[in-house]
Amino acid sequence: AEANIGVTGLAVMGRNLARNLARHGHTVALHNRTEGRTRDLVERYGDEGTFVPTYSAEEFVAALARPRKLVVMVKAGQPTDAVIEEFAPLLEPGDMIVDAGNAHFADTRRREQALREKGLHFVGTGVSGGEEGALHGPSIMPGGSAEAYAALGPILTDIAATVDGTPCCTHIGPDGAGHFVKMVHNGIEYADMQLIAEAYDLLRHASGLSPAEIAEVFRGWNSGRLNSYLIEITAEVLAHTDAATGQPFVDVVADRAEQKGTGRWTVQTALDLGIPVTGIAEATFARSLSGDAALRDAARGLPGPARTPIEGGADFAADIERALYASKVVAYAQGFNQIQAGAKEYGWPIDLGAVATIWRGGCIIRAGFLDDIRAAYAADPALPTLLTDAGFAAAVRDAQDSWRSVVATAVRLGIPVPGFSSALAYYDGLRAERLPAALVQGQRDYFGAHTYQRVDRPGTFHTEWATREQAETEV
Ligand code: NBP
């Protein structure tokens, strides 16, 4: 049979994507660097649809209907370049290579340009939802040309998750736009997970609840405005008991969070763009801090206050819910601002409302909350920040007394809440009438003659700090 699409790279993600395609009636050519994975897929899942197993690059390319559509699902980085080098010479103008791995968007821009010069379409595509998503419907963020999306869109929307009948897949924009948005998605995922972890820590040590009791609190929250996949799985993890010891699972897991690097990319890129994504940065740093065993051993035992649980546990849980919600609005607002800045920097016409729409299902940060973000951008596509949307502004206004009291309590008890507290600092910084940045400008002018502007008249000024008169000159 002639395959209308092919997948190369049949580890867990590629295999499940290939099965998802086949289950939707597509004829899927299969290829993997080593043959075992291809044979294994056909043996175990061959009856799920029509697969065309192939065992060489030439055979794979020959199995595909033209214009060829090759999905590459290999380890990001050098392996992706190796696969492109192997296949590109075998392809013809108009053929499409879809890189569905977690590539850095700068690599995607480079690869897209190189392949465009050969007449090939390179479609860097973010895929979120882990292995389950790949099989049952991920959130899909394709970049690349509009021409390529016209051909690929119907296939990708076929296998994507759907919410209210709308597929969680949309053409994000040219070249690296899809991988950029996927990167920020992962950064927001880091921030969201950290905020939830801080809420847990507070419920445990400030409210004095057990993991099982906290699981119940999260279950309650999951039926409210915080309803989301991450809150749901958090309750499951907290309710889980370790079979070997009978202890709560969360107490037998080493408290060192690992990372594969997409959070770091998000923060590095945000620094380059000058966009404060403090929620994502603090989450990434919190993982690094947790993982530095030697440093933590050296510092363990430094003095701090006693963690005596406070009175009024149930009320405090409601305060924590409000603090979590408000901090979450900040983290998402920052992430969407980073996408906006990336779009401006690289000339991508990204529709932020469409991004929120395709994150409502399939991906790790899927949540009812994303529907509110979709609505906010529908009401005003040029919204400067989600925090000024009328709905979010009102929700944060109502949450902020609790937010402040939760952060104050955490500080008093010595419970680290970098996510909650930095989100609050960002909110207070944004809404400030005057910032001490004026003083920073004075310092800069003093030691480096870096000049400053005035609030009362236009122009650029410098003060002769070293002279007795300290006269001001316009420069
Ligand atoms: P891995 O990231 O573990 O990659 C394994 C695959 O890459 C195998 O098919 C392997 O072939 C192939 N490969 C390697 Br390694 N080096 C190669 C080379 N030089 N030439 C050709 N093929 C090579 O697989 P995964 O966990 O399925 O993830 C695939 C992609 O999806 C990654 O980019 C990942 O970041 C992304 N992703 C993963 C998730 C997730 O939840 N795991 C979620 C979203 C995105 P072999 O079988 O011959 O060794």
Coordinates of C-alpha atoms and ligand atoms in Angstrom, one line a residue:
A1 CA 0.0 0.0 0.0
E2 CA 1.1 3.6 -0.6
A3 CA 1.3 5.4 2.8
N4 CA -0.1 8.9 3.0
I5 CA 2.2 9.6 6.0
G6 CA 5.2 8.1 7.6
V7 CA 6.8 8.1 11.1
T8 CA 10.5 7.7 11.7
G9 CA 11.6 7.3 15.3
L10 CA 9.5 4.7 16.9
A11 CA 10.3 5.0 20.6
V12 CA 7.4 5.6 22.9
M13 CA 6.3 8.9 21.4
G14 CA 6.7 8.0 17.7
R15 CA 5.1 4.6 18.2
N16 CA 2.0 6.1 19.8
L17 CA 1.7 8.9 17.2
A18 CA 1.9 6.2 14.5
R19 CA -0.8 4.2 16.1
N20 CA -3.0 7.3 16.6
L21 CA -2.6 8.0 12.9
A22 CA -3.4 4.4 11.9
R23 CA -6.4 4.3 14.2
H24 CA -7.7 7.4 12.3
G25 CA -7.6 5.5 9.0
H26 CA -4.3 6.8 7.7
T27 CA -1.9 4.4 6.0
V28 CA 1.3 4.9 8.0
A29 CA 4.8 4.0 6.8
L30 CA 7.1 3.0 9.7
H31 CA 10.8 3.4 10.1
N32 CA 13.3 3.4 12.9
R33 CA 17.1 3.6 13.0
T34 CA 17.3 0.1 14.5
E35 CA 14.8 -2.5 13.1
G36 CA 13.6 -3.9 16.4
R37 CA 11.2 -1.1 17.2
T38 CA 9.5 -1.3 13.8
R39 CA 9.0 -5.1 14.0
D40 CA 7.8 -4.7 17.6
L41 CA 5.2 -2.1 16.6
V42 CA 3.8 -4.2 13.8
E43 CA 3.8 -7.4 15.9
R44 CA 2.0 -5.8 18.8
Y45 CA -0.3 -3.3 17.2
G46 CA -0.4 -4.2 13.5
D47 CA -4.1 -5.0 13.8
E48 CA -5.0 -1.4 14.8
G49 CA -4.8 -0.1 11.3
T50 CA -2.7 -0.1 8.1
F51 CA 1.0 0.1 8.6
V52 CA 3.8 -0.2 6.0
P53 CA 6.9 -1.3 7.9
T54 CA 10.2 -0.3 6.1
Y55 CA 13.8 -1.1 7.0
S56 CA 15.8 1.4 5.2
A57 CA 15.6 5.1 4.4
E58 CA 15.1 4.4 0.7
E59 CA 12.4 1.9 1.4
F60 CA 10.7 4.4 3.7
V61 CA 10.7 7.2 1.2
A62 CA 9.6 5.0 -1.6
A63 CA 6.5 3.9 0.5
L64 CA 5.2 7.5 0.8
A65 CA 2.6 9.1 -1.5
R66 CA 3.8 12.4 -3.0
P67 CA 4.1 15.1 -1.8
R68 CA 5.7 13.0 1.0
K69 CA 4.9 13.6 4.6
L70 CA 7.5 12.3 7.0
V71 CA 7.1 12.7 10.7
V72 CA 10.4 12.7 12.6
M73 CA 10.0 11.7 16.3
V74 CA 13.6 11.1 17.4
K75 CA 15.6 12.5 20.3
A76 CA 16.0 16.3 19.9
G77 CA 19.3 17.8 19.0
Q78 CA 22.0 16.0 17.0
P79 CA 19.8 12.9 16.2
T80 CA 17.3 15.2 14.5
D81 CA 20.1 16.6 12.3
A82 CA 21.3 13.1 11.5
V83 CA 17.8 12.1 10.4
I84 CA 17.4 15.2 8.2
E85 CA 20.8 14.5 6.6
E86 CA 19.8 11.0 5.9
F87 CA 16.4 11.7 4.4
A88 CA 16.7 15.1 2.7
P89 CA 18.8 13.9 -0.3
L90 CA 16.1 11.3 -1.0
L91 CA 13.2 13.8 -1.1
E92 CA 11.8 16.0 -3.8
P93 CA 10.6 19.6 -3.9
G94 CA 7.3 19.9 -2.1
D95 CA 7.9 17.1 0.3
M96 CA 7.4 17.8 4.0
I97 CA 9.5 16.9 7.0
V98 CA 7.5 17.3 10.3
D99 CA 9.8 17.4 13.3
A100 CA 7.5 16.5 16.2
G101 CA 10.3 16.2 18.8
N102 CA 11.2 18.8 21.4
A103 CA 13.6 20.9 19.3
H104 CA 14.9 24.3 20.3
F105 CA 13.1 26.8 18.1
A106 CA 16.4 28.3 17.0
D107 CA 17.4 24.9 15.6
T108 CA 14.0 24.7 13.9
R109 CA 14.6 28.1 12.3
R110 CA 18.0 27.0 11.0
R111 CA 16.7 23.7 9.7
E112 CA 13.7 25.3 8.1
Q113 CA 15.8 27.8 6.2
A114 CA 18.3 25.1 5.0
L115 CA 15.5 22.8 3.7
R116 CA 13.5 25.7 2.2
E117 CA 16.5 26.4 0.0
K118 CA 16.2 22.8 -1.3
G119 CA 12.5 23.2 -1.9
L120 CA 11.5 21.1 1.1
H121 CA 9.0 22.1 3.8
F122 CA 10.3 21.7 7.3
V123 CA 7.5 21.9 9.8
G124 CA 8.7 22.2 13.4
T125 CA 5.8 20.9 15.4
G126 CA 5.3 21.0 19.2
V127 CA 3.5 18.0 20.5
S128 CA 2.3 17.9 24.1
G129 CA 0.6 15.3 26.2
G130 CA 3.3 12.7 26.8
E131 CA 2.8 9.2 25.6
E132 CA -0.9 9.0 26.5
G133 CA -1.5 12.2 24.5
A134 CA 0.4 10.9 21.5
L135 CA -1.8 7.9 21.4
H136 CA -5.2 9.3 22.4
G137 CA -5.0 12.9 21.2
P138 CA -2.2 15.4 21.9
S139 CA -2.2 19.2 21.7
I140 CA -0.3 20.0 18.5
M141 CA 1.5 23.2 17.7
P142 CA 2.8 23.2 14.1
G143 CA 5.0 25.8 12.7
G144 CA 6.3 26.0 9.1
S145 CA 4.8 27.4 6.0
A146 CA 1.0 27.9 5.4
E147 CA 1.4 25.8 2.3
A148 CA 2.7 22.8 4.3
Y149 CA -0.1 23.3 6.9
A150 CA -2.7 23.2 4.2
A151 CA -1.6 19.7 3.4
L152 CA -0.8 18.6 6.9
G153 CA -3.5 20.3 8.9
P154 CA -6.3 17.9 8.1
I155 CA -4.1 14.9 9.2
L156 CA -2.9 16.6 12.4
T157 CA -6.3 17.9 13.5
D158 CA -7.6 14.3 12.9
I159 CA -5.3 12.9 15.6
A160 CA -5.3 15.9 18.0
A161 CA -7.4 16.1 21.2
T162 CA -10.7 18.0 20.8
V163 CA -12.5 20.2 23.3
D164 CA -16.1 21.2 22.6
G165 CA -15.7 19.9 19.1
T166 CA -12.6 22.1 18.4
P167 CA -9.4 20.3 17.7
C168 CA -6.4 21.2 19.8
C169 CA -4.2 22.0 16.8
T170 CA -3.7 25.2 14.9
H171 CA -1.0 26.6 12.6
I172 CA 1.0 28.7 15.0
G173 CA 3.1 30.6 12.5
P174 CA 6.2 30.3 10.2
D175 CA 9.5 28.4 10.8
G176 CA 10.2 28.1 14.6
A177 CA 6.8 29.5 15.9
G178 CA 5.4 26.1 16.8
H179 CA 8.5 25.0 18.7
F180 CA 8.7 28.4 20.4
V181 CA 5.1 28.1 21.6
K182 CA 5.7 24.5 22.8
M183 CA 8.8 25.7 24.7
V184 CA 6.7 28.3 26.5
H185 CA 4.0 25.7 27.1
N186 CA 6.6 23.6 28.9
G187 CA 7.9 26.6 30.9
I188 CA 4.3 27.4 32.0
E189 CA 4.0 23.7 33.0
Y190 CA 7.1 24.1 35.2
A191 CA 5.6 27.2 36.9
D192 CA 2.2 25.6 37.4
M193 CA 3.7 22.4 38.9
Q194 CA 5.9 24.5 41.3
L195 CA 2.9 26.6 42.4
I196 CA 0.9 23.4 43.1
A197 CA 3.9 22.0 45.0
E198 CA 4.1 25.2 47.1
A199 CA 0.4 24.9 47.9
Y200 CA 1.0 21.3 49.1
D201 CA 4.0 22.4 51.2
L202 CA 1.8 25.0 52.9
L203 CA -1.1 22.6 53.5
R204 CA 1.4 20.1 55.0
H205 CA 3.4 22.4 57.2
A206 CA 1.3 25.5 57.8
S207 CA -2.0 23.8 58.0
G208 CA -0.6 20.5 59.4
L209 CA -2.5 18.2 57.1
S210 CA -1.5 14.7 56.0
P211 CA -0.9 13.8 52.4
A212 CA -4.2 11.9 52.3
E213 CA -6.0 14.9 53.7
I214 CA -4.3 17.2 51.2
A215 CA -5.3 14.9 48.4
E216 CA -8.9 15.5 49.5
V217 CA -8.3 19.3 49.4
F218 CA -6.9 19.1 45.9
R219 CA -9.9 16.9 44.8
G220 CA -12.2 19.7 46.1
W221 CA -10.2 22.3 44.2
N222 CA -10.4 20.2 41.1
S223 CA -14.1 20.7 41.0
G224 CA -13.7 24.5 41.1
R225 CA -11.9 27.1 39.0
L226 CA -8.5 25.3 39.4
N227 CA -9.9 22.3 37.6
S228 CA -7.0 20.9 35.6
Y229 CA -5.1 17.8 34.7
L230 CA -2.2 18.8 37.0
I231 CA -4.4 19.3 40.0
E232 CA -6.1 16.0 39.3
I233 CA -2.9 14.0 39.1
T234 CA -1.5 15.8 42.1
A235 CA -4.4 14.5 44.2
E236 CA -3.7 11.0 42.8
V237 CA 0.0 11.2 43.7
L238 CA -0.8 12.5 47.2
A239 CA -3.3 9.7 47.8
H240 CA -0.9 7.0 46.8
T241 CA 0.7 4.8 49.4
D242 CA 4.1 3.2 48.9
A243 CA 3.5 -0.6 48.8
A244 CA 6.9 -1.4 50.3
T245 CA 6.8 0.8 53.4
G246 CA 3.1 1.7 53.8
Q247 CA 4.2 5.3 53.9
P248 CA 2.7 8.1 51.8
F249 CA 4.4 7.8 48.4
V250 CA 5.4 11.5 48.5
D251 CA 7.4 10.8 51.7
V252 CA 9.5 8.0 50.2
V253 CA 10.5 9.8 46.9
A254 CA 13.8 11.7 46.9
D255 CA 13.1 15.4 47.0
R256 CA 15.3 16.3 44.0
A257 CA 13.3 17.5 41.0
E258 CA 14.9 16.7 37.6
Q259 CA 14.5 18.6 34.3
K260 CA 15.1 17.9 30.7
G261 CA 15.9 21.5 29.8
T262 CA 12.8 23.1 28.2
G263 CA 12.2 25.2 31.3
R264 CA 15.8 26.5 31.1
W265 CA 15.3 27.3 27.4
T266 CA 12.2 29.3 28.2
V267 CA 14.0 31.3 30.8
Q268 CA 17.1 31.9 28.6
T269 CA 14.9 33.0 25.7
A270 CA 12.9 35.3 28.0
L271 CA 16.1 36.9 29.3
D272 CA 17.1 37.6 25.7
L273 CA 13.7 39.1 24.9
G274 CA 13.7 41.1 28.1
I275 CA 10.4 39.5 29.3
P276 CA 10.2 38.8 33.1
V277 CA 8.9 35.2 33.3
T278 CA 9.5 35.1 37.1
G279 CA 7.1 32.2 37.7
I280 CA 8.9 30.0 35.1
A281 CA 12.4 31.1 36.3
E282 CA 11.6 30.5 40.0
A283 CA 10.2 27.1 39.1
T284 CA 13.4 26.2 37.1
F285 CA 15.7 27.5 39.9
A286 CA 13.6 25.6 42.5
R287 CA 14.3 22.4 40.7
S288 CA 18.0 23.2 40.5
L289 CA 18.1 24.1 44.2
S290 CA 16.3 20.8 45.1
G291 CA 18.8 18.8 43.0
D292 CA 22.0 20.3 44.5
A293 CA 22.5 17.6 47.2
A294 CA 25.9 18.7 48.3
L295 CA 24.9 22.3 48.8
R296 CA 21.8 21.3 50.6
D297 CA 23.8 19.0 52.9
A298 CA 26.1 21.9 53.7
A299 CA 23.3 24.3 54.5
R300 CA 20.9 21.9 56.3
G301 CA 20.7 23.0 59.9
L302 CA 21.0 26.7 59.2
P303 CA 18.6 28.4 61.7
G304 CA 15.0 29.3 60.9
P305 CA 11.7 29.6 62.7
A306 CA 9.8 26.6 64.1
R307 CA 7.2 25.3 61.6
T308 CA 4.3 25.2 64.0
P309 CA 1.0 24.7 62.2
I310 CA -1.3 27.7 62.4
E311 CA -4.8 27.8 63.8
G312 CA -7.8 27.8 61.5
G313 CA -6.6 25.2 59.0
A314 CA -9.7 25.0 56.9
D315 CA -9.9 28.8 56.3
F316 CA -6.2 28.8 55.5
A317 CA -6.8 26.1 52.8
A318 CA -9.2 28.5 51.2
D319 CA -6.6 31.3 51.4
I320 CA -4.1 29.0 49.7
E321 CA -6.5 28.2 46.9
R322 CA -6.8 32.0 46.2
A323 CA -3.1 32.5 46.4
L324 CA -2.5 29.6 44.0
Y325 CA -5.1 30.9 41.6
A326 CA -3.7 34.5 41.6
S327 CA -0.1 33.2 41.2
K328 CA -1.3 31.0 38.4
V329 CA -2.8 34.0 36.6
V330 CA 0.5 35.8 36.9
A331 CA 2.5 32.8 35.6
Y332 CA 0.3 32.4 32.5
A333 CA 0.2 36.1 31.9
Q334 CA 4.0 36.1 31.8
G335 CA 4.2 33.1 29.5
F336 CA 1.7 34.7 27.1
N337 CA 3.7 37.9 27.2
Q338 CA 6.8 35.9 26.2
I339 CA 4.9 34.4 23.2
Q340 CA 3.8 37.9 22.2
A341 CA 7.4 39.2 22.5
G342 CA 8.7 36.2 20.5
A343 CA 6.1 36.8 17.8
K344 CA 7.2 40.4 17.5
E345 CA 10.9 39.6 17.5
Y346 CA 10.7 36.9 14.8
G347 CA 7.8 38.3 12.8
W348 CA 5.3 35.5 13.6
P349 CA 1.6 36.4 13.4
I350 CA 0.7 34.3 16.5
D351 CA -2.9 34.4 17.6
L352 CA -2.7 34.2 21.4
G353 CA -6.4 33.2 21.7
A354 CA -5.8 30.3 19.3
V355 CA -2.8 29.2 21.5
A356 CA -5.0 29.2 24.6
T357 CA -7.7 27.3 22.6
I358 CA -5.4 24.4 21.6
W359 CA -4.0 24.1 25.2
R360 CA -7.5 23.4 26.6
G361 CA -7.1 19.7 25.8
G362 CA -4.4 17.1 25.1
C363 CA -1.5 18.8 26.8
I364 CA -0.2 18.7 30.4
I365 CA -1.4 22.2 31.3
R366 CA -5.0 21.5 30.0
A367 CA -7.5 23.2 32.2
G368 CA -10.8 25.0 32.3
F369 CA -8.7 28.1 33.0
L370 CA -7.4 28.1 29.4
D371 CA -10.9 28.7 28.2
D372 CA -10.9 31.9 30.3
I373 CA -7.7 33.0 28.6
R374 CA -9.2 32.2 25.2
A375 CA -12.1 34.4 26.1
A376 CA -9.9 37.2 27.4
Y377 CA -8.0 37.3 24.0
A378 CA -11.2 37.0 22.1
A379 CA -12.5 40.1 23.9
D380 CA -9.2 42.0 23.2
P381 CA -6.6 40.4 21.0
A382 CA -4.2 43.2 21.9
L383 CA -4.5 42.7 25.7
P384 CA -1.2 44.0 27.2
T385 CA -1.4 41.4 30.0
L386 CA -3.9 38.9 31.2
L387 CA -3.9 40.7 34.5
T388 CA -5.8 43.7 32.9
D389 CA -8.5 41.5 31.5
A390 CA -11.7 42.5 33.4
G391 CA -12.4 38.9 34.6
F392 CA -8.9 38.1 35.7
A393 CA -8.4 41.5 37.3
A394 CA -11.6 41.0 39.4
A395 CA -10.5 37.5 40.4
V396 CA -7.0 38.6 41.5
R397 CA -8.5 41.6 43.3
D398 CA -10.7 39.2 45.3
A399 CA -7.8 36.9 45.9
Q400 CA -5.2 39.3 46.9
D401 CA -5.8 39.6 50.7
S402 CA -5.5 35.9 50.9
W403 CA -2.5 35.9 48.6
R404 CA -0.7 38.4 50.8
S405 CA -1.6 36.6 54.0
V406 CA -0.4 33.2 52.6
V407 CA 3.0 34.7 51.5
A408 CA 3.4 36.4 54.9
T409 CA 2.6 33.2 56.7
A410 CA 5.0 31.2 54.6
V411 CA 7.8 33.8 55.3
R412 CA 7.0 33.7 59.0
L413 CA 7.2 29.9 59.2
G414 CA 10.2 29.7 56.9
I415 CA 8.4 27.7 54.2
P416 CA 9.9 28.6 50.8
V417 CA 7.3 29.9 48.3
P418 CA 9.4 31.4 45.5
G419 CA 6.5 30.9 43.0
F420 CA 3.8 32.6 45.2
S421 CA 6.0 35.4 46.4
S422 CA 7.6 36.3 43.1
A423 CA 4.2 36.3 41.4
L424 CA 3.0 38.7 44.1
A425 CA 6.0 40.9 43.7
Y426 CA 5.5 40.9 39.9
Y427 CA 1.8 42.0 40.4
D428 CA 2.8 44.7 42.8
G429 CA 5.6 45.8 40.5
L430 CA 3.3 46.1 37.5
R431 CA 0.6 48.0 39.3
A432 CA 3.0 50.4 41.1
E433 CA 2.5 54.1 40.6
R434 CA 6.3 54.7 41.0
L435 CA 9.1 52.2 41.1
P436 CA 12.5 52.5 42.8
A437 CA 13.9 52.2 39.2
A438 CA 14.2 56.0 39.5
L439 CA 16.9 55.5 42.1
V440 CA 18.6 52.9 40.0
Q441 CA 18.8 55.4 37.2
G442 CA 20.4 57.9 39.6
Q443 CA 23.0 55.3 40.6
R444 CA 23.7 54.5 37.0
D445 CA 24.2 58.1 36.1
Y446 CA 26.4 58.6 39.2
F447 CA 28.9 55.9 38.5
G448 CA 28.7 55.5 34.8
A449 CA 27.2 58.7 33.4
H450 CA 24.5 56.6 31.9
T451 CA 22.1 59.5 31.8
Y452 CA 18.4 59.6 32.7
Q453 CA 15.1 61.1 31.7
R454 CA 12.9 63.4 33.8
V455 CA 9.2 63.1 34.6
D456 CA 8.6 66.9 34.0
R457 CA 10.2 67.6 30.6
P458 CA 11.5 65.7 27.6
G459 CA 15.2 65.2 26.9
T460 CA 18.2 63.2 28.2
F461 CA 20.1 64.5 31.2
H462 CA 23.3 63.9 33.2
T463 CA 24.2 65.3 36.6
E464 CA 27.9 66.3 37.3
W465 CA 28.0 64.2 40.5
A466 CA 31.7 64.7 41.2
T467 CA 31.5 68.5 41.2
R468 CA 30.5 70.7 44.1
E469 CA 27.6 72.2 42.2
Q470 CA 26.3 68.9 41.0
A471 CA 24.8 70.7 38.1
E472 CA 22.5 69.0 35.6
T473 CA 23.2 69.2 31.9
E474 CA 21.0 68.2 29.0
V475 CA 22.9 65.8 26.7
Ligands
NBP1 P1 13.7 9.5 22.7 O1 13.8 11.0 22.9 O2 14.2 8.6 23.8 O3 14.4 9.1 21.3 C1 14.5 7.8 20.9 C2 14.4 7.7 19.4 O4 15.4 8.5 18.7 C3 14.6 6.3 18.9 O5 13.7 6.0 17.9 C4 16.0 6.3 18.5 O6 16.4 5.3 17.6 C5 16.1 7.6 17.8 N1 17.5 8.1 17.5 C6 18.5 8.5 18.4 BR1 18.4 8.4 20.2 N2 19.6 8.9 17.8 C7 19.3 8.7 16.5 C8 20.1 9.0 15.3 N3 21.3 9.5 15.4 N4 19.5 8.7 14.1 C9 18.2 8.2 14.0 N5 17.5 8.0 15.1 C10 18.0 8.2 16.3 O7 12.2 9.1 22.3 P2 10.8 9.7 22.9 O8 10.8 9.7 24.4 O9 9.8 8.9 22.2 O10 10.7 11.2 22.4 C11 10.8 11.5 21.0 C12 10.7 13.0 20.9 O11 9.5 13.5 21.4 C13 11.9 13.7 21.6 O12 12.3 14.8 20.9 C14 11.2 14.2 22.9 O13 11.8 15.3 23.4 C15 9.8 14.5 22.3 N6 8.7 14.5 23.3 C16 8.7 13.5 24.3 C17 7.6 13.5 25.2 C18 7.6 12.4 26.2 O14 6.6 12.5 27.1 N7 8.4 11.5 26.2 C19 6.6 14.5 25.1 C20 6.7 15.4 24.1 C21 7.7 15.4 23.3 P3 16.8 3.8 18.1 O15 15.6 3.1 18.4 O16 17.5 3.2 16.9 O17 17.7 4.0 19.2

